[in-house]
Short mmCIF file of C-alpha atoms (C1' of nucleotides) in Angstrom, two decimals:
data_model
loop_
_atom_site.label_atom_id
_atom_site.label_comp_id
_atom_site.label_asym_id
_atom_site.label_seq_id
_atom_site.Cartn_x
_atom_site.Cartn_y
_atom_site.Cartn_z
CA MET E 1 57.31 119.02 92.14
CA ALA E 2 58.54 120.34 95.41
CA HIS E 3 56.54 117.52 97.45
CA LYS E 4 58.77 114.68 95.90
CA VAL E 5 62.23 116.65 96.56
CA VAL E 6 61.07 117.42 100.06
CA ASN E 7 59.73 112.89 100.18
CA ILE E 8 63.51 111.93 98.78
CA PHE E 9 64.80 114.20 101.07
CA PHE E 10 62.97 112.25 103.59
CA THR E 11 63.84 108.62 102.26
CA GLU E 12 67.88 109.52 102.13
CA TRP E 13 67.01 111.22 105.90
CA TYR E 14 65.82 108.09 107.00
CA ASN E 15 68.40 105.26 105.29
CA ILE E 16 70.88 107.46 107.13
CA LEU E 17 69.34 107.61 110.77
CA LYS E 18 69.46 103.55 109.93
CA ILE E 19 72.69 103.79 109.29
CA THR E 20 73.31 105.76 112.98
CA GLN E 21 71.61 102.98 114.71
CA MET E 22 68.98 105.79 115.75
CA ASN E 23 65.08 105.41 116.43
CA GLU E 24 63.31 103.75 113.49
CA MET E 25 59.87 104.55 114.63
CA THR E 26 60.12 108.32 115.01
CA ILE E 27 61.15 108.40 111.58
CA GLU E 28 58.71 105.85 109.72
CA THR E 29 56.07 108.68 110.59
CA LEU E 30 57.79 110.82 107.83
CA ALA E 31 59.27 108.57 105.36
CA LYS E 32 57.35 105.16 105.14
CA LYS E 33 59.32 102.39 103.58
CA ARG E 34 58.17 101.21 100.03
CA GLY E 35 58.84 97.34 99.29
CA ARG E 36 56.82 94.72 101.59
CA PRO E 37 57.73 95.03 105.32
CA VAL E 38 59.90 92.70 106.92
CA ALA E 39 58.31 90.55 109.21
CA PHE E 40 60.76 90.37 111.70
CA ASP E 41 62.66 92.08 114.10
CA TYR E 42 66.35 92.36 113.61
CA GLU E 43 67.40 93.02 117.37
CA THR E 44 65.52 89.82 118.36
CA ALA E 45 66.61 87.93 116.02
CA LEU E 46 70.33 88.45 116.39
CA GLU E 47 69.52 87.86 120.56
CA LYS E 48 68.24 84.62 118.99
CA ALA E 49 71.70 84.16 117.02
CA MET E 50 73.88 85.25 119.31
CA HIS E 51 72.05 82.47 122.02
CA VAL E 52 72.48 79.80 119.52
CA PHE E 53 76.39 80.77 118.52
CA TRP E 54 76.74 81.13 122.42
CA GLN E 55 76.07 76.63 122.81
CA HIS E 56 76.98 75.71 119.88
CA GLY E 57 80.04 77.90 118.70
CA TYR E 58 80.59 79.34 115.51
CA GLU E 59 81.04 75.90 113.68
CA GLY E 60 78.96 73.89 115.21
CA ALA E 61 75.96 76.62 114.39
CA SER E 62 73.53 75.46 111.56
CA MET E 63 72.18 77.40 109.31
CA SER E 64 69.16 75.24 109.82
CA THR E 65 69.77 75.81 113.72
CA LEU E 66 69.71 79.30 113.19
CA MET E 67 66.68 79.45 110.80
CA SER E 68 64.44 77.69 113.83
CA ALA E 69 65.82 80.17 116.17
CA MET E 70 65.69 82.96 114.95
CA ASN E 71 62.09 81.97 113.14
CA MET E 72 63.26 82.99 109.93
CA ASN E 73 64.11 81.68 106.33
CA LYS E 74 67.77 81.37 105.40
CA ALA E 75 67.23 83.33 102.35
CA SER E 76 65.93 86.11 104.76
CA ILE E 77 68.73 85.69 107.14
CA TYR E 78 71.36 85.64 104.48
CA ALA E 79 69.49 89.34 102.70
CA ALA E 80 68.94 90.67 106.40
CA TYR E 81 72.85 89.86 107.75
CA GLY E 82 74.67 89.39 104.99
CA SER E 83 76.38 85.60 105.66
CA LYS E 84 76.92 83.09 108.80
CA GLU E 85 80.41 84.79 109.54
CA ALA E 86 78.84 88.52 109.90
CA LEU E 87 76.08 87.67 110.97
CA PHE E 88 78.09 85.79 113.77
CA LYS E 89 80.31 89.14 114.32
CA LYS E 90 77.04 90.55 114.55
CA ALA E 91 76.56 88.68 117.68
CA LEU E 92 79.78 88.38 119.14
CA GLU E 93 79.44 92.28 119.23
CA ARG E 94 75.91 91.99 120.92
CA TYR E 95 78.10 89.63 123.35
CA VAL E 96 80.49 91.88 124.37
CA GLN E 97 78.46 94.82 125.00
CA GLY E 98 76.34 93.70 125.95
CA PRO E 99 76.17 89.32 128.40
CA ALA E 100 79.74 89.89 128.78
CA SER E 101 80.53 94.04 129.47
CA PHE E 102 81.13 93.78 132.93
CA LEU E 103 84.49 92.12 132.08
CA ALA E 104 85.34 95.69 130.72
CA ALA E 105 83.50 97.39 132.98
CA SER E 106 85.52 95.70 135.71
CA LEU E 107 88.59 97.42 135.22
CA ALA E 108 87.02 100.91 136.41
CA GLN E 109 86.76 99.75 140.33
CA PRO E 110 89.50 101.43 142.59
CA THR E 111 91.53 98.76 143.80
CA ALA E 112 93.35 95.59 142.17
CA VAL E 113 91.77 93.27 143.97
CA ALA E 114 88.26 95.11 143.29
CA VAL E 115 88.65 94.40 139.97
CA VAL E 116 89.73 90.87 139.96
CA GLN E 117 86.40 89.95 142.63
CA LEU E 118 83.61 92.06 140.21
CA MET E 119 85.32 90.07 137.00
CA LEU E 120 85.49 87.04 138.79
CA SER E 121 82.63 86.86 141.13
CA GLN E 122 80.37 88.80 138.02
CA ALA E 123 81.48 86.13 135.59
CA ALA E 124 80.26 83.23 137.73
CA GLN E 125 77.32 84.47 137.94
CA MET E 126 76.67 84.74 134.05
CA LEU E 127 78.51 81.93 133.25
CA ALA E 128 76.12 79.74 134.74
CA ASP E 129 73.09 81.47 134.38
CA GLN E 130 70.47 79.23 133.85
CA SER E 131 68.24 82.49 131.38
CA HIS E 132 71.04 81.91 128.82
CA PRO E 133 73.48 79.50 127.69
CA VAL E 134 76.28 78.15 130.12
CA GLY E 135 79.47 79.16 129.17
CA CYS E 136 81.50 82.04 126.96
CA LEU E 137 80.16 82.69 123.90
CA VAL E 138 84.33 83.63 123.03
CA THR E 139 86.04 81.08 124.66
CA GLN E 140 83.26 78.28 123.45
CA GLY E 141 83.84 79.84 119.42
CA ALA E 142 87.95 79.82 120.69
CA LEU E 143 87.66 75.69 120.92
CA ALA E 144 85.53 75.03 118.52
CA CYS E 145 86.97 76.39 115.69
CA SER E 146 88.78 74.45 112.73
CA ALA E 147 91.22 76.11 110.84
CA GLU E 148 89.02 76.90 107.82
CA SER E 149 87.57 80.04 109.44
CA ALA E 150 90.90 81.09 110.38
CA GLU E 151 88.83 85.15 110.73
CA ILE E 152 86.37 84.09 113.21
CA LYS E 153 89.62 82.44 115.49
CA THR E 154 91.54 85.78 114.70
CA LEU E 155 88.59 88.08 115.91
CA LEU E 156 88.16 86.11 119.11
CA GLY E 157 92.19 85.67 119.80
CA GLY E 158 91.91 89.28 119.13
CA TYR E 159 89.00 90.31 122.09
CA ARG E 160 90.42 87.78 124.12
CA GLN E 161 93.94 89.49 124.15
CA THR E 162 92.65 92.79 124.04
CA LEU E 163 91.35 92.52 127.46
CA GLU E 164 94.20 90.85 128.86
CA ARG E 165 96.39 93.64 127.87
CA GLN E 166 94.26 96.33 129.55
CA LEU E 167 93.86 93.90 132.36
CA ALA E 168 97.47 94.03 132.74
CA GLN E 169 97.53 97.58 132.43
CA ARG E 170 95.46 98.19 134.98
CA PHE E 171 97.46 96.48 137.50
CA ALA E 172 100.82 98.21 136.04
CA ARG E 173 98.68 101.13 136.85
CA ALA E 174 98.34 99.29 140.87
CA VAL E 175 102.02 98.43 141.22
CA SER E 176 102.56 102.17 140.60
CA GLU E 177 99.73 103.47 142.53
CA GLN E 178 101.00 100.15 145.41
CA ASP E 179 98.25 99.21 145.71
CA LEU E 180 99.50 96.07 144.63
CA VAL E 181 103.19 95.47 145.58
CA ALA E 182 106.58 95.96 143.67
CA THR E 183 107.34 92.21 142.99
CA ALA E 184 103.66 91.77 141.05
CA ASP E 185 104.26 91.35 138.12
CA PRO E 186 101.64 92.78 136.03
CA VAL E 187 101.34 90.58 132.28
CA ILE E 188 101.62 87.33 134.34
CA LEU E 189 98.99 88.49 136.58
CA ALA E 190 96.70 89.37 134.03
CA LYS E 191 97.05 86.27 132.36
CA LEU E 192 96.28 83.74 135.88
CA VAL E 193 92.83 86.11 135.75
CA MET E 194 92.54 85.21 132.37
CA THR E 195 93.34 81.82 132.77
CA VAL E 196 90.92 81.69 135.52
CA HIS E 197 87.70 83.22 133.47
CA GLN E 198 88.15 81.05 130.72
CA GLY E 199 88.68 77.90 132.78
CA MET E 200 85.44 78.92 134.67
CA ALA E 201 83.85 79.03 130.72
CA VAL E 202 84.50 75.46 130.83
CA GLN E 203 83.71 74.68 133.75
CA ALA E 204 80.15 76.80 132.99
CA ALA E 205 79.68 74.66 129.82
CA SER E 206 80.73 70.88 131.99
CA GLY E 207 77.61 71.98 133.52
CA ALA E 208 79.32 73.84 136.99
CA THR E 209 76.77 75.81 139.32
CA GLN E 210 77.05 79.37 140.31
CA ALA E 211 77.54 78.67 143.16
CA GLU E 212 80.74 76.18 142.86
CA LEU E 213 82.23 79.29 140.36
CA PHE E 214 81.23 81.68 142.87
CA ASN E 215 83.02 79.60 145.60
CA VAL E 216 86.15 79.14 142.94
CA ALA E 217 85.74 83.15 142.37
CA THR E 218 86.48 84.07 145.84
CA MET E 219 89.15 81.52 146.20
CA ALA E 220 91.08 82.87 144.19
CA THR E 221 90.70 86.63 144.85
CA GLN E 222 91.60 85.79 147.92
CA CYS E 223 95.13 83.89 146.59
CA ILE E 224 95.68 87.38 144.96
CA ALA E 225 94.83 90.18 147.46
CA GLN E 226 96.27 88.25 150.39
CA VAL E 227 99.56 87.64 148.48
CA TYR E 228 100.28 90.92 146.02
CA THR E 229 97.91 93.29 147.45
CA LEU E 230 99.66 96.04 149.87
CA LYS E 231 96.66 97.54 151.90
CA ALA E 232 94.63 94.44 153.62
CA SER E 233 90.81 94.19 151.50
CA ALA E 234 87.36 92.95 153.16
CA MET L 1 94.49 15.70 111.96
CA ALA L 2 96.68 16.00 114.70
CA HIS L 3 98.53 19.07 112.74
CA LYS L 4 95.16 20.82 111.59
CA VAL L 5 94.06 20.53 115.74
CA VAL L 6 97.45 22.21 116.97
CA ASN L 7 96.64 24.70 114.49
CA ILE L 8 93.86 25.69 115.36
CA PHE L 9 95.00 25.42 119.21
CA PHE L 10 97.76 28.61 117.93
CA THR L 11 94.84 30.53 116.47
CA GLU L 12 92.84 30.89 119.06
CA TRP L 13 95.77 31.68 121.03
CA TYR L 14 97.41 34.22 119.11
CA ASN L 15 93.56 35.47 119.16
CA ILE L 16 93.64 35.87 122.97
CA LEU L 17 97.29 36.87 122.86
CA LYS L 18 95.98 40.13 120.67
CA ILE L 19 93.28 40.74 122.95
CA THR L 20 95.42 41.19 126.45
CA GLN L 21 98.32 43.44 124.25
CA MET L 22 100.76 40.23 124.69
CA ASN L 23 103.33 41.11 122.05
CA GLU L 24 102.39 40.21 118.16
CA MET L 25 105.73 38.98 117.16
CA THR L 26 106.70 36.24 119.02
CA ILE L 27 103.40 34.58 118.09
CA GLU L 28 103.57 35.53 114.45
CA THR L 29 106.08 32.88 114.66
CA LEU L 30 104.33 30.45 115.78
CA ALA L 31 100.72 30.62 114.04
CA LYS L 32 100.72 32.81 110.98
CA LYS L 33 97.53 34.62 109.99
CA ARG L 34 95.59 33.59 106.75
CA GLY L 35 94.78 36.19 104.92
CA ARG L 36 96.40 39.18 103.17
CA PRO L 37 98.35 40.76 106.15
CA VAL L 38 97.54 44.29 107.34
CA ALA L 39 98.89 47.40 105.92
CA PHE L 40 99.77 49.44 109.02
CA ASP L 41 100.19 49.46 112.15
CA TYR L 42 97.59 49.81 114.26
CA GLU L 43 99.42 51.80 117.39
CA THR L 44 100.50 54.18 115.03
CA ALA L 45 97.04 55.05 113.12
CA LEU L 46 95.87 55.68 116.43
CA GLU L 47 98.48 57.66 117.61
CA LYS L 48 97.40 59.65 114.43
CA ALA L 49 93.91 59.13 115.26
CA MET L 50 94.57 60.91 118.48
CA HIS L 51 96.68 63.76 117.19
CA VAL L 52 93.63 65.30 114.59
CA PHE L 53 91.13 64.98 117.70
CA TRP L 54 93.58 66.64 119.79
CA GLN L 55 93.59 69.03 117.37
CA HIS L 56 90.01 68.98 116.14
CA GLY L 57 87.64 67.54 118.59
CA TYR L 58 85.44 65.04 118.25
CA GLU L 59 82.99 66.17 115.72
CA GLY L 60 85.71 68.73 114.45
CA ALA L 61 87.62 66.03 113.17
CA SER L 62 86.27 64.34 109.87
CA MET L 63 86.48 61.37 108.56
CA SER L 64 88.70 62.31 105.41
CA THR L 65 90.82 64.22 107.83
CA LEU L 66 91.52 61.42 109.94
CA MET L 67 91.58 59.26 106.53
CA SER L 68 94.82 61.32 105.42
CA ALA L 69 96.34 61.36 108.74
CA MET L 70 96.27 58.19 109.31
CA ASN L 71 97.31 57.05 105.88
CA MET L 72 94.16 54.48 105.93
CA ASN L 73 91.18 53.82 103.79
CA LYS L 74 87.76 54.95 105.52
CA ALA L 75 86.02 51.27 105.44
CA SER L 76 89.59 49.73 106.78
CA ILE L 77 89.31 52.40 109.86
CA TYR L 78 85.27 51.37 110.51
CA ALA L 79 86.83 47.61 110.48
CA ALA L 80 89.96 47.70 112.02
CA TYR L 81 88.31 50.23 115.01
CA GLY L 82 84.55 50.30 114.63
CA SER L 83 83.05 53.53 114.47
CA LYS L 84 84.05 57.05 114.82
CA GLU L 85 82.98 56.90 118.08
CA ALA L 86 84.90 54.42 119.16
CA LEU L 87 88.16 55.26 117.62
CA PHE L 88 87.89 58.30 119.81
CA LYS L 89 87.30 56.05 122.81
CA LYS L 90 90.22 54.42 122.21
CA ALA L 91 92.66 57.84 121.25
CA LEU L 92 90.70 59.14 124.44
CA GLU L 93 92.22 56.66 126.46
CA ARG L 94 95.38 56.53 124.33
CA TYR L 95 95.71 60.39 125.37
CA VAL L 96 95.00 59.80 129.44
CA GLN L 97 97.76 56.96 130.07
CA GLY L 98 100.28 59.10 127.68
CA PRO L 99 100.58 62.49 127.12
CA ALA L 100 98.32 63.42 130.49
CA SER L 101 99.15 60.56 132.46
CA PHE L 102 101.37 63.69 134.28
CA LEU L 103 98.27 64.56 135.67
CA ALA L 104 97.38 61.23 138.13
CA ALA L 105 100.75 60.57 138.74
CA SER L 106 100.67 64.07 140.30
CA LEU L 107 98.59 62.53 143.20
CA ALA L 108 101.51 61.08 144.79
CA GLN L 109 103.70 63.85 145.36
CA PRO L 110 104.00 64.18 149.14
CA THR L 111 102.47 67.23 149.61
CA ALA L 112 99.54 68.98 148.58
CA VAL L 113 101.54 71.88 146.98
CA ALA L 114 103.53 69.27 145.39
CA VAL L 115 100.82 67.83 143.79
CA VAL L 116 99.90 71.50 142.70
CA GLN L 117 103.48 72.13 141.46
CA LEU L 118 103.98 68.94 139.87
CA MET L 119 100.50 69.54 138.36
CA LEU L 120 100.37 72.60 136.73
CA SER L 121 104.27 72.55 135.74
CA GLN L 122 103.98 69.84 133.42
CA ALA L 123 101.25 71.25 132.05
CA ALA L 124 102.06 73.85 131.16
CA GLN L 125 105.78 71.85 129.35
CA MET L 126 102.32 69.95 128.11
CA LEU L 127 100.29 71.49 127.06
CA ALA L 128 101.76 74.09 124.61
CA ASP L 129 104.93 71.45 123.23
CA GLN L 130 104.60 72.40 119.42
CA SER L 131 105.94 68.35 119.15
CA HIS L 132 101.60 67.18 119.11
CA PRO L 133 98.79 69.50 118.98
CA VAL L 134 98.56 72.14 121.63
CA GLY L 135 95.93 72.23 124.08
CA CYS L 136 93.96 69.43 126.40
CA LEU L 137 92.52 66.92 124.70
CA VAL L 138 89.64 66.62 127.28
CA THR L 139 88.76 70.60 127.32
CA GLN L 140 89.19 70.59 123.28
CA GLY L 141 86.24 67.89 123.21
CA ALA L 142 83.90 69.28 126.41
CA LEU L 143 83.33 72.82 124.49
CA ALA L 144 83.56 71.59 120.86
CA CYS L 145 80.95 68.76 121.47
CA SER L 146 77.50 69.60 120.53
CA ALA L 147 74.37 67.99 121.94
CA GLU L 148 74.14 65.24 119.84
CA SER L 149 76.62 63.46 120.96
CA ALA L 150 76.59 63.12 124.15
CA GLU L 151 77.60 60.35 125.44
CA ILE L 152 80.98 61.54 124.21
CA LYS L 153 80.41 64.67 126.35
CA THR L 154 79.48 62.47 128.84
CA LEU L 155 82.99 60.48 129.01
CA LEU L 156 84.91 63.57 129.00
CA GLY L 157 83.14 64.97 131.49
CA GLY L 158 83.29 61.85 133.21
CA TYR L 159 86.92 61.63 133.68
CA ARG L 160 87.09 65.21 134.40
CA GLN L 161 85.18 65.10 137.36
CA THR L 162 86.73 61.98 138.37
CA LEU L 163 90.26 63.82 138.28
CA GLU L 164 88.67 66.55 140.51
CA ARG L 165 87.40 64.05 143.10
CA GLN L 166 90.58 61.96 143.06
CA LEU L 167 92.08 66.04 143.58
CA ALA L 168 89.68 67.04 146.22
CA GLN L 169 90.36 63.85 148.85
CA ARG L 170 94.63 64.56 148.05
CA PHE L 171 93.64 68.10 149.54
CA ALA L 172 90.88 66.67 152.57
CA ARG L 173 94.42 64.03 153.26
CA ALA L 174 96.77 67.13 152.86
CA VAL L 175 94.38 68.90 155.77
CA SER L 176 94.20 66.37 158.06
CA GLU L 177 98.20 65.87 157.84
CA GLN L 178 98.25 69.02 158.31
CA ASP L 179 99.83 69.54 155.27
CA LEU L 180 97.02 72.60 154.76
CA VAL L 181 95.77 74.49 156.63
CA ALA L 182 92.25 73.08 158.47
CA THR L 183 89.83 76.70 156.96
CA ALA L 184 90.93 74.93 153.27
CA ASP L 185 87.98 73.63 151.58
CA PRO L 186 89.31 71.19 149.86
CA VAL L 187 86.76 70.66 147.55
CA ILE L 188 86.92 74.33 146.12
CA LEU L 189 89.86 74.04 145.96
CA ALA L 190 90.17 70.52 143.84
CA LYS L 191 87.95 72.84 141.84
CA LEU L 192 90.13 76.12 142.10
CA VAL L 193 93.15 74.08 140.72
CA MET L 194 91.52 71.67 137.62
CA THR L 195 89.84 75.52 136.17
CA VAL L 196 94.17 76.74 136.42
CA HIS L 197 94.36 73.57 134.75
CA GLN L 198 91.10 74.01 131.84
CA GLY L 199 92.26 77.94 131.86
CA MET L 200 95.73 77.12 130.56
CA ALA L 201 94.28 74.28 127.99
CA VAL L 202 92.55 77.49 126.71
CA GLN L 203 95.15 79.89 126.81
CA ALA L 204 97.58 76.75 125.21
CA ALA L 205 95.01 76.47 122.15
CA SER L 206 95.47 80.14 121.83
CA GLY L 207 98.77 80.70 121.14
CA ALA L 208 100.00 81.28 124.81
CA THR L 209 103.25 79.48 125.20
CA GLN L 210 105.01 77.14 127.32
CA ALA L 211 107.29 80.14 129.02
CA GLU L 212 103.92 81.99 129.36
CA LEU L 213 101.73 79.01 130.90
CA PHE L 214 104.96 77.90 133.21
CA ASN L 215 104.77 81.42 134.19
CA VAL L 216 101.42 81.09 134.82
CA ALA L 217 101.45 77.55 136.53
CA THR L 218 104.01 78.95 138.93
CA MET L 219 101.65 82.14 140.30
CA ALA L 220 98.95 79.76 140.53
CA THR L 221 100.87 77.43 142.98
CA GLN L 222 102.48 80.54 144.90
CA CYS L 223 99.40 81.67 145.33
CA ILE L 224 97.80 78.60 146.58
CA ALA L 225 100.78 77.70 148.77
CA GLN L 226 101.39 80.52 150.47
CA VAL L 227 97.89 81.13 152.05
CA TYR L 228 96.99 77.60 151.92
CA THR L 229 100.12 76.17 153.73
CA LEU L 230 100.98 75.79 156.90
CA LYS L 231 104.66 74.48 156.71
CA ALA L 232 106.84 76.61 154.45
CA SER L 233 108.09 75.73 151.21
CA ALA L 234 109.97 75.86 148.51
"C1'" DA N 1 97.25 25.05 90.90
"C1'" DT N 2 92.32 25.89 93.52
"C1'" DT N 3 90.59 27.22 97.36
"C1'" DA N 4 90.01 29.70 101.43
"C1'" DT N 5 90.60 33.72 103.96
"C1'" DT N 6 91.35 38.07 105.71
"C1'" DA N 7 92.26 43.22 104.36
"C1'" DA N 8 92.18 47.18 101.13
"C1'" DA N 9 90.25 49.80 98.10
"C1'" DT N 10 86.67 51.66 94.95
"C1'" DA N 11 82.06 53.04 95.05
"C1'" DC N 12 78.18 54.21 96.67
"C1'" DC N 13 74.71 55.86 100.14
"C1'" DA N 14 71.17 59.54 102.22
"C1'" DA N 15 71.75 63.61 104.53
"C1'" DT N 16 73.35 67.81 105.74
"C1'" DC N 17 76.83 71.37 105.11
"C1'" DG N 18 76.50 76.85 103.56
"C1'" DG N 19 75.34 79.73 100.21
"C1'" DT N 20 71.59 81.40 96.17
"C1'" DA N 21 68.54 81.70 91.87
"C1'" DA N 22 64.20 82.22 90.92
"C1'" DA N 23 59.71 82.58 92.01
"C1'" DC N 24 55.56 84.69 95.32
"C1'" DA N 25 53.37 88.15 98.62
"C1'" DA N 26 52.46 92.96 100.54
"C1'" DA N 27 53.44 97.06 100.70
"C1'" DT N 28 53.79 102.20 98.22
"C1'" DA N 29 53.88 105.74 94.46
"C1'" DC N 30 51.82 106.54 90.72
"C1'" DG U 1 44.15 99.91 89.03
"C1'" DT U 2 49.05 99.12 87.33
"C1'" DA U 3 54.53 99.78 87.82
"C1'" DT U 4 57.51 99.46 91.35
"C1'" DT U 5 59.96 98.14 95.30
"C1'" DT U 6 61.26 95.30 98.86
"C1'" DG U 7 60.87 90.69 102.05
"C1'" DT U 8 59.83 86.21 102.04
"C1'" DT U 9 59.47 81.60 100.59
"C1'" DT U 10 60.70 77.80 97.48
"C1'" DA U 11 63.66 75.16 95.51
"C1'" DC U 12 67.77 73.84 94.63
"C1'" DC U 13 73.69 73.67 93.91
"C1'" DG U 14 77.61 71.34 94.36
"C1'" DA U 15 80.89 69.87 98.54
"C1'" DT U 16 81.37 67.62 102.30
"C1'" DT U 17 79.19 64.57 106.21
"C1'" DG U 18 79.79 60.20 109.19
"C1'" DG U 19 78.57 54.72 107.47
"C1'" DT U 20 78.72 50.72 104.10
"C1'" DA U 21 78.10 46.97 100.46
"C1'" DT U 22 80.72 45.47 96.56
"C1'" DT U 23 84.74 44.41 94.44
"C1'" DT U 24 89.54 43.59 94.17
"C1'" DA U 25 94.44 41.90 95.98
"C1'" DA U 26 97.11 39.36 98.73
"C1'" DT U 27 98.18 35.70 101.63
"C1'" DA U 28 97.73 30.15 103.51
"C1'" DA U 29 96.40 26.21 103.12
"C1'" DT U 30 95.11 22.25 100.03
#
DNA sequence: ATTATTAAATACCAATCGGTAAACAAATAC
DNA sequence: GTATTTGTTTACCGATTGGTATTTAATAAT
């Protein structure tokens, strides 16, 4: 009796820990799951799915392509991730916090020019990196997305708008810190930088190399620095 | 006998004229076509198809969407234009020589900055014009195009590359004319301008207004002008 | 009026789309 | 060993994809 209670306790504890994303292996030794064990790695398969969406966009990624890339049966995918839409959302989250995390991280740079320089140069490196699909999952999804999947479009648009707003706030701070000239419009400047970034994503998807994109990023950064900076920078 | 010969002559003449795009109405009074008359206007329907491809991309534009937009039966579309791919090529040609003709036309401006300024400001106006689908058909098709339709991808990439090369040549001329500073790299500068344009296309597809894009275009042009121009411009 | 010619409309094709119900397999609990 | 729980597999669902063969309709020539 006491044994059963303990087991139930461990099982529930296990589920809670699973939800809170803690390490499962340390727990499985305490409370083993009952049914047939899973034959795939959740995160590895999600990574594969991210790559498929990255390359083909949301609608362009067919279930059969996802199946073969994730090395999973269709029904298993649905059982594990819910639906194609839910799978995309999880893949997007992984993308934003993984390969695209440099975008938000760039905001922490001490000067506005350093923000732009880091953001665009890292974008050049990442967007044309041959070790994964070229281009940007968010930009890809923004265009390759018809009206029927409006929720995905809204999701992607929201991510872009959030980043653009954060960038504008960062530039506004730079103006108040006399890092940028007072005549610089933070909102327009943020939209310009985002525009260059999205254009670079298109270029990358069209086959531009890392070197080419880096040259574009450098030139864009120098232009902005020379026109809107008070103090001379590197 | 002689009458029949004359009629055959007119019929063949009519077909030749049709191929060479001359005015059909003036000929139809001379040699009427025999069978059931066509119930649609070739150019009007093509314009509608262009709008569909513009909005949805090549693969995103389904035949049923094209049918209802062109107000034509599917079989009629195939009879008139050949295939979906052929229809897209015709629509692309119409787009390049119509709504996107300002791009090539901008190259004729007297100075490099005037080229950039006209190109980007017209792009701002055109890309967010609500009287037709927003964004750029070429950019849209570049991203929303999977590997299976490689020919379309190549076609669109070729158009972009041609324009970029022409732009680089124009900037090279500007350097030789001492219109741009000698340190300006025409190839990179051309790629930067194309990148901004493509980024603006993404922004437009995401809902940016004409005013917002115009601000971005103006800021980008001013940056380039201030950094790479010898003589002071407006 | 009949025939020839041309175009439009209907119906259909195999293939694929996203998604699911039912059968099968592998593990633990008892 | 049997029951239970869970995951995988197979087969299937209706809808839609691009594309076509066949039938029907509308005109000119005879």
